[in-house]
Backbone as a printed PyTorch tensor [residue, N CA C, xyz], in Angstrom:
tensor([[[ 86.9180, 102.4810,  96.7980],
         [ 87.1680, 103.0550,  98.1050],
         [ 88.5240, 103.7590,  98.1400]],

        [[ 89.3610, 103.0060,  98.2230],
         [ 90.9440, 103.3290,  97.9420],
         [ 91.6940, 104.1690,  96.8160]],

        [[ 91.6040, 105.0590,  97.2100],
         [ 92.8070, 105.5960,  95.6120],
         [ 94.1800, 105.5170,  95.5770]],

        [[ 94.5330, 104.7110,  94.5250],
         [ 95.5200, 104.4490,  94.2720],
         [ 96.7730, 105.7960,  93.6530]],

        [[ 98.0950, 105.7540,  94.0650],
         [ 98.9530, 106.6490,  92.8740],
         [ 99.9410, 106.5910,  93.0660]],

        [[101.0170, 105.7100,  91.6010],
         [102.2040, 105.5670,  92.0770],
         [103.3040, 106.2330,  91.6480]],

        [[104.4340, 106.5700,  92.0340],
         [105.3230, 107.4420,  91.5870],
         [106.8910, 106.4710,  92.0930]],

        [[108.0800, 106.7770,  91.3470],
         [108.9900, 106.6490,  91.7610],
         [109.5460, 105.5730,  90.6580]],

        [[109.6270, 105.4500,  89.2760],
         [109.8140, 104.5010,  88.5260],
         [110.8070, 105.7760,  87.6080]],

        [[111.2890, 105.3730,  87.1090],
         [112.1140, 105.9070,  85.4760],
         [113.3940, 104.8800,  85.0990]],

        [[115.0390, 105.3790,  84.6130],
         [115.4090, 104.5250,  84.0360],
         [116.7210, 104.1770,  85.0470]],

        [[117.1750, 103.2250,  84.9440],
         [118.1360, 102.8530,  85.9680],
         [118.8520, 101.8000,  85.2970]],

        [[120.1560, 101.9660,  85.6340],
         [121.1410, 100.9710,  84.9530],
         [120.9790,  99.5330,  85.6910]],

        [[121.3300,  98.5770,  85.1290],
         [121.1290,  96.8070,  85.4520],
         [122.2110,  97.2270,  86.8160]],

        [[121.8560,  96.3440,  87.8910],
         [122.4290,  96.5930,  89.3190],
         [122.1090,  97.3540,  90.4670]],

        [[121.3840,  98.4490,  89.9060],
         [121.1820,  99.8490,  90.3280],
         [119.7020,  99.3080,  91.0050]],

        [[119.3300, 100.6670,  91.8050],
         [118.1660, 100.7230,  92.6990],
         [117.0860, 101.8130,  92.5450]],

        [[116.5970, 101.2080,  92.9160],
         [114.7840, 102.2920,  92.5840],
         [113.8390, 101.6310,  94.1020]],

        [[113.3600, 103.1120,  94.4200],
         [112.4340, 102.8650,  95.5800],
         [110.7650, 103.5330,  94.7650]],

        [[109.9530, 102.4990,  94.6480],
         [108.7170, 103.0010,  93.9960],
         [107.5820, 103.0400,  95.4270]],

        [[106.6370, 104.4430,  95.0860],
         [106.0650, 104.7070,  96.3590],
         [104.4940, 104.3990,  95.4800]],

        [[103.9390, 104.3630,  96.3140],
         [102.3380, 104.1030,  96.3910],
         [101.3100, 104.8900,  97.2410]],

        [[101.1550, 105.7100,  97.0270],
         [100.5420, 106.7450,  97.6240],
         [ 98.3550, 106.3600,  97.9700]],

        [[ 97.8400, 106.2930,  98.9470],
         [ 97.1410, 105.5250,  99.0760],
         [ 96.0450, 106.7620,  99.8290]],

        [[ 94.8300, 106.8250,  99.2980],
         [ 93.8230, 107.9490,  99.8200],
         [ 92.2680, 107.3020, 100.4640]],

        [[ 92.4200, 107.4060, 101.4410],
         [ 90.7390, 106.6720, 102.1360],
         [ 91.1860, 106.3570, 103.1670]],

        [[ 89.8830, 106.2380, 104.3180],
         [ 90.1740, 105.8410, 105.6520],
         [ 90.6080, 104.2170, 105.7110]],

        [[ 90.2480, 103.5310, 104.9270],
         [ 89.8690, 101.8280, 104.3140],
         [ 91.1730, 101.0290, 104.5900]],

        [[ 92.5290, 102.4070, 104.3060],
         [ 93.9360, 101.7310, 103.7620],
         [ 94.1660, 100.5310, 104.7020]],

        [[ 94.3870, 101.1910, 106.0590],
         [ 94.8900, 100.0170, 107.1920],
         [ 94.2290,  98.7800, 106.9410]],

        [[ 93.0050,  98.6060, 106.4730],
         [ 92.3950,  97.2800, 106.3420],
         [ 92.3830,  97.0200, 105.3500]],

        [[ 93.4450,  97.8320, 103.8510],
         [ 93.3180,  97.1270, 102.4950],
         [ 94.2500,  96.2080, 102.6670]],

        [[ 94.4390,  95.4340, 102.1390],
         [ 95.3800,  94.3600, 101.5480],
         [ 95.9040,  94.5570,  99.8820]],

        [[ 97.5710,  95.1090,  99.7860],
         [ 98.2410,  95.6450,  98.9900],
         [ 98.8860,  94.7350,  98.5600]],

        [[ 99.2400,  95.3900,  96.8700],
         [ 99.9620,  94.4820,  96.1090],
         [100.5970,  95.4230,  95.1660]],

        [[101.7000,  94.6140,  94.5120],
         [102.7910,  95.2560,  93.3120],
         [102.5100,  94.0460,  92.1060]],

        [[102.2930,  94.3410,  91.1680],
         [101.9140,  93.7580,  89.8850],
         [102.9300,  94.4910,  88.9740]],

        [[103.3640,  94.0500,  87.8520],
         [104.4800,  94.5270,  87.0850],
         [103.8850,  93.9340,  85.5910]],

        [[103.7820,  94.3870,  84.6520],
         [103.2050,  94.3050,  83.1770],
         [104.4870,  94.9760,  82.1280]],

        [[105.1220,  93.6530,  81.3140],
         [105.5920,  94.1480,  80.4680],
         [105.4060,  93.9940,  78.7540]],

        [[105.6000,  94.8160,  78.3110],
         [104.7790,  94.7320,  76.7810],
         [104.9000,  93.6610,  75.9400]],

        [[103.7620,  93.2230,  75.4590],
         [103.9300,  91.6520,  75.0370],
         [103.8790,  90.5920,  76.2040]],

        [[103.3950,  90.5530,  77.6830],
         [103.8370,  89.7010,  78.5220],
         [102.2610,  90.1350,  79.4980]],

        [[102.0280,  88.9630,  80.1700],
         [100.6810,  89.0360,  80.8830],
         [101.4160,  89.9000,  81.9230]],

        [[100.3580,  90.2570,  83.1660],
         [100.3430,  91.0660,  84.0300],
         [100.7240,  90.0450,  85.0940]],

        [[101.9200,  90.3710,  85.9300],
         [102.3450,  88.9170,  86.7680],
         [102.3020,  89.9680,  88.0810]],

        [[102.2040,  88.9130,  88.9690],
         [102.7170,  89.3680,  90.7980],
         [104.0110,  89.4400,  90.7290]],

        [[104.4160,  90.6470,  91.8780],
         [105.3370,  90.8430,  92.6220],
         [105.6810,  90.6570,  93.9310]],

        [[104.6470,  91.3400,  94.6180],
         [104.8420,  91.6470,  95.7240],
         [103.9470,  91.7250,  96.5820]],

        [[103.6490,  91.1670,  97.6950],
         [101.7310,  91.3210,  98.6300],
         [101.7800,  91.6620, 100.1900]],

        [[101.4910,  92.5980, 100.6730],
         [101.3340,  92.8420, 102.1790],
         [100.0640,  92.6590, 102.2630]],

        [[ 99.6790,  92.3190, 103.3590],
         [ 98.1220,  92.0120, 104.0050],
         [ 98.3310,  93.0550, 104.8040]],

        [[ 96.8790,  93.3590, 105.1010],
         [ 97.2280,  94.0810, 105.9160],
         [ 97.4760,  94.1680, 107.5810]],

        [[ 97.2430,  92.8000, 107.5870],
         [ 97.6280,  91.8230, 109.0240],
         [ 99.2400,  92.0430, 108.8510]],

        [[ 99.8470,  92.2940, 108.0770],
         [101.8040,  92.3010, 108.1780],
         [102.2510,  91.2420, 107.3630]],

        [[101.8100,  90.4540, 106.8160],
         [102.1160,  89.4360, 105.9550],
         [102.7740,  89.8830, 104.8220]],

        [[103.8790,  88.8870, 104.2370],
         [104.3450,  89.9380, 103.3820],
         [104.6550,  88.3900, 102.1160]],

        [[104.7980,  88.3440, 100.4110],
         [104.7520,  87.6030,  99.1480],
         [105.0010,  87.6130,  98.5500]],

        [[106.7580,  87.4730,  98.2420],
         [107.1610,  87.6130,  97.1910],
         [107.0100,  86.8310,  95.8720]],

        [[107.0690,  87.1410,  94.9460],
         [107.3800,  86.2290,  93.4690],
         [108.7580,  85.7000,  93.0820]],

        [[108.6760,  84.4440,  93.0420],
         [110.2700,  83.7690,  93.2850],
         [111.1000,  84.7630,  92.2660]],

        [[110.6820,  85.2550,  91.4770],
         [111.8680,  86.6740,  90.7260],
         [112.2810,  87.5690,  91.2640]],

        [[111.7960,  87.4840,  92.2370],
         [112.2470,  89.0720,  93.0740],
         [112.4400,  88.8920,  94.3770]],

        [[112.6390,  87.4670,  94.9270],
         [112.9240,  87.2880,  96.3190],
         [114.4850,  87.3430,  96.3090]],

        [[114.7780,  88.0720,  96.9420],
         [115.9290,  88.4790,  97.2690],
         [116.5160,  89.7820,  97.3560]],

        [[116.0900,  90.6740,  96.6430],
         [116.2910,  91.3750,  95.4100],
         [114.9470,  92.7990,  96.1600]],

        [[114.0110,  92.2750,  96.1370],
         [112.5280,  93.2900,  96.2570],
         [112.6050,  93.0300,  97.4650]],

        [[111.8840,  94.2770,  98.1720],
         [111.3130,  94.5170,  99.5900],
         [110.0240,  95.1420,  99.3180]],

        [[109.1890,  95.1970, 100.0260],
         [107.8470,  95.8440, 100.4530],
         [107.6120,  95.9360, 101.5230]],

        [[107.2200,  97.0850, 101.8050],
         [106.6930,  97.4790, 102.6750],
         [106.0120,  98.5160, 102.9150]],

        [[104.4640,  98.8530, 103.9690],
         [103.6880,  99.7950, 104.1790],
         [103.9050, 100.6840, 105.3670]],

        [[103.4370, 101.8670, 105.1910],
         [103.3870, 102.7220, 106.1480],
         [101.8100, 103.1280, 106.6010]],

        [[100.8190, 103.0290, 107.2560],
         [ 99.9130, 102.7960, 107.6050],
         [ 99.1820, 104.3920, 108.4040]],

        [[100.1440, 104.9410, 108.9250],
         [ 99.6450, 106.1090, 109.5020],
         [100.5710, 107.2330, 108.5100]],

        [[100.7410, 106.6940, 107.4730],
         [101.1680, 107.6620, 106.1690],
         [100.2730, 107.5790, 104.9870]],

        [[ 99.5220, 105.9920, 105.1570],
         [ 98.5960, 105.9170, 104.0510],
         [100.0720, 105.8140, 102.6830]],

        [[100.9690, 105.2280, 102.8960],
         [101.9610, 104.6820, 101.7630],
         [102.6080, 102.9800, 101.8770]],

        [[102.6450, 102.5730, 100.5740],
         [103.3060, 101.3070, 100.2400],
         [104.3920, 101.7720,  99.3760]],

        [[105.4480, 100.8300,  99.5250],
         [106.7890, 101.0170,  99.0570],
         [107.2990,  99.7630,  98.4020]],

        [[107.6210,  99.5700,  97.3730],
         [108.6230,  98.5620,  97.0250],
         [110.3390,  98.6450,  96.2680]],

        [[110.7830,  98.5460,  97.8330],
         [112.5470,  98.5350,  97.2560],
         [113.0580,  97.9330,  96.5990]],

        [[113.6620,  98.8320,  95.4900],
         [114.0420,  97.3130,  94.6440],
         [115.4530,  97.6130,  94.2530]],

        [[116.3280,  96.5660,  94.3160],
         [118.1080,  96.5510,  94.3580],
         [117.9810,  95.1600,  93.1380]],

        [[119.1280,  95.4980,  92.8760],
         [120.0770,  94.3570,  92.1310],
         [118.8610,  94.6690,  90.9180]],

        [[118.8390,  95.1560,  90.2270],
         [117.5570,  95.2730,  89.0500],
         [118.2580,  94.9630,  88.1700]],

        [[117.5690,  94.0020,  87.2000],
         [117.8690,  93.3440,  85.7340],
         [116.8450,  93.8060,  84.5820]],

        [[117.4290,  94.0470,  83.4250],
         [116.9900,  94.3870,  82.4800],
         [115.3340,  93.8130,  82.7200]],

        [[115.6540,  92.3570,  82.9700],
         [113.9560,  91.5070,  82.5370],
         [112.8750,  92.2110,  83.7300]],

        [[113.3090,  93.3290,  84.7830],
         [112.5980,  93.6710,  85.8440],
         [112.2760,  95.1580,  85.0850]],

        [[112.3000,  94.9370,  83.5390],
         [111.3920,  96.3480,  82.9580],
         [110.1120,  96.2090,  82.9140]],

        [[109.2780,  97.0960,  83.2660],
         [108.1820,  96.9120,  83.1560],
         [107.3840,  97.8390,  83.5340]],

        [[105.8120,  98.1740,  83.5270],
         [104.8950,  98.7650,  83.9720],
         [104.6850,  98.3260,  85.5180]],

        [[104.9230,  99.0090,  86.7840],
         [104.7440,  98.2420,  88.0830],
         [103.5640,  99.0350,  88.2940]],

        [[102.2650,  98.4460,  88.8580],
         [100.9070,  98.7870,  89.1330],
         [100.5500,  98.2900,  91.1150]],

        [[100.3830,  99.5890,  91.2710],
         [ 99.9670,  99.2640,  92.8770],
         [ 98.3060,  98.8660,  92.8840]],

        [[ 98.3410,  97.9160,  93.7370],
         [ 96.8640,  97.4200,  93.9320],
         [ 97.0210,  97.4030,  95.0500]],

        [[ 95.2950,  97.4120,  94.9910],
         [ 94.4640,  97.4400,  96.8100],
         [ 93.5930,  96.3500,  96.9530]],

        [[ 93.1790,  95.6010,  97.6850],
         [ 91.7780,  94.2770,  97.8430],
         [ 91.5470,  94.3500,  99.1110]],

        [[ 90.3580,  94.2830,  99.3210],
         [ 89.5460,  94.1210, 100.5950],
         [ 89.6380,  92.9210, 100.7080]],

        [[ 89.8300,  91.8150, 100.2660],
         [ 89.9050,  90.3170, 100.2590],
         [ 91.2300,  89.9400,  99.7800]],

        [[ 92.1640,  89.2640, 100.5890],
         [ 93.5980,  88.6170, 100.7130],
         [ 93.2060,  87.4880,  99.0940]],

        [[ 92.5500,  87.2260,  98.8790],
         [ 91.8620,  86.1330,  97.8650],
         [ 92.3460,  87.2180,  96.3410]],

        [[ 91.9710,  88.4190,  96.3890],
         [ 91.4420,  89.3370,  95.4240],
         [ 93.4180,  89.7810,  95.0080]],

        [[ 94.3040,  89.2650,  96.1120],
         [ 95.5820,  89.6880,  95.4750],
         [ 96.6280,  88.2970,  94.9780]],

        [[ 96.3140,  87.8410,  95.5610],
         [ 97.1240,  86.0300,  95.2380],
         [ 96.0510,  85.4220,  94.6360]],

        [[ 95.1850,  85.2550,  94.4650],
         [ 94.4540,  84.7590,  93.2200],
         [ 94.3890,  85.3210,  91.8950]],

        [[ 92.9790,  84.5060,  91.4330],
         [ 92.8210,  84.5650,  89.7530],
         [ 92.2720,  86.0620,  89.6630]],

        [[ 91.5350,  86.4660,  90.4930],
         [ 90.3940,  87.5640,  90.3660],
         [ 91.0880,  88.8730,  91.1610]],

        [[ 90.6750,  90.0340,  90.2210],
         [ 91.3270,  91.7870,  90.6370],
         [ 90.2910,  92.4480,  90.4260]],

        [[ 89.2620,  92.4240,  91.9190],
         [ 88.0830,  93.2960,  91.5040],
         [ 88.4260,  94.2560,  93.0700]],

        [[ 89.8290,  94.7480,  92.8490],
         [ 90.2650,  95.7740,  93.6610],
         [ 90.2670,  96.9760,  93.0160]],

        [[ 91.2870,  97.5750,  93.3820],
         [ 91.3020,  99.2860,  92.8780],
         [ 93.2970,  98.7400,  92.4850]],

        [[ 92.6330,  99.2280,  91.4470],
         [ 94.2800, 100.0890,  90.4360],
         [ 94.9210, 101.2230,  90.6560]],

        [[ 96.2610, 101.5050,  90.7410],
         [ 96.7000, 102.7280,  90.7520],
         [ 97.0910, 102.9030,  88.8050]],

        [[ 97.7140, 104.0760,  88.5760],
         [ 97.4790, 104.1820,  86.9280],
         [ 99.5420, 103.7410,  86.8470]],

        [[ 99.6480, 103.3480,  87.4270],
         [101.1530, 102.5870,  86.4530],
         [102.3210, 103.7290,  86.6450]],

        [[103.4590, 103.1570,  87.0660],
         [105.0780, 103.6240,  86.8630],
         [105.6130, 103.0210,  86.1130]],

        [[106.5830, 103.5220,  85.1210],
         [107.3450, 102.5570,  84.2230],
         [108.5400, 102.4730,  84.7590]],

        [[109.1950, 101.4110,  84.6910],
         [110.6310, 101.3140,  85.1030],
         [111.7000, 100.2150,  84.1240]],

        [[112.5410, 101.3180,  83.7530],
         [113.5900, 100.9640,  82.5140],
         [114.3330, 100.2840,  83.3730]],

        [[115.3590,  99.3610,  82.9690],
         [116.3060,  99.1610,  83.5440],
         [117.2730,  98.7080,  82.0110]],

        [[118.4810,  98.9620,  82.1600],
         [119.4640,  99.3070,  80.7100],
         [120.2870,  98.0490,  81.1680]],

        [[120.5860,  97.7460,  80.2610],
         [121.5720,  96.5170,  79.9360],
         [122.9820,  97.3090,  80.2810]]])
């Protein structure tokens, strides 16, 4: 239903900030339930970040503090701010969509993928 596409990743020094956007296509969005997933090489695909689309918002104890999310709904965009960035916050960040709150904090991703931002962060 949802098309996913994310932009706003490249390389950034340890400390430094990056705002990654999520660009979101279908009437569906307001009632998807969004997520930030981050994949780094050699390392499973972990959570970041989860808005419902009720306003609920989930961080991953690595990034509470540190990460923000948030959607724009009559823009059809998700955002995740991210400050204080550490080398170990390199990674592939992947925007997801679920029609089911279950389909983003659980075991199972039979949502829609966006195709991946990379984001360096330098020692």
């Amino acid at each position: 239903q949802v098309q996913l596409v994310e932009s706003g990743g490249g390389l950034v020094q340890a400390g430094g900030s990056l705002r990654l956007s999520c660009a979101a296509s279908g009437r569906t969005f307001s009632t998807t339930h969004m997520a930030w997933f981050r994949q780094a090489p050699g390392k499973e695909r972990e959570f970041v970040a989860g808005s419902s689309w009720g306003g609920s918002l989930t961080y991953a104890d690595s990034v509470k503090g540190r990460f923000t999310m948030s959607r724009d709904n009559a823009k059809n965009m998700v955002y995740l701010q991210m400050t204080s960035l550490k080398p170990e916050d390199t990674a592939t960040y992947y925007c997801y969509g679920d029609r089911v709150w279950s389909g983003v904090i659980g075991p199972s991703r039979r949502g829609t993928w966006g195709q991946g931002t990379l984001v360096t962060v330098s020692a």
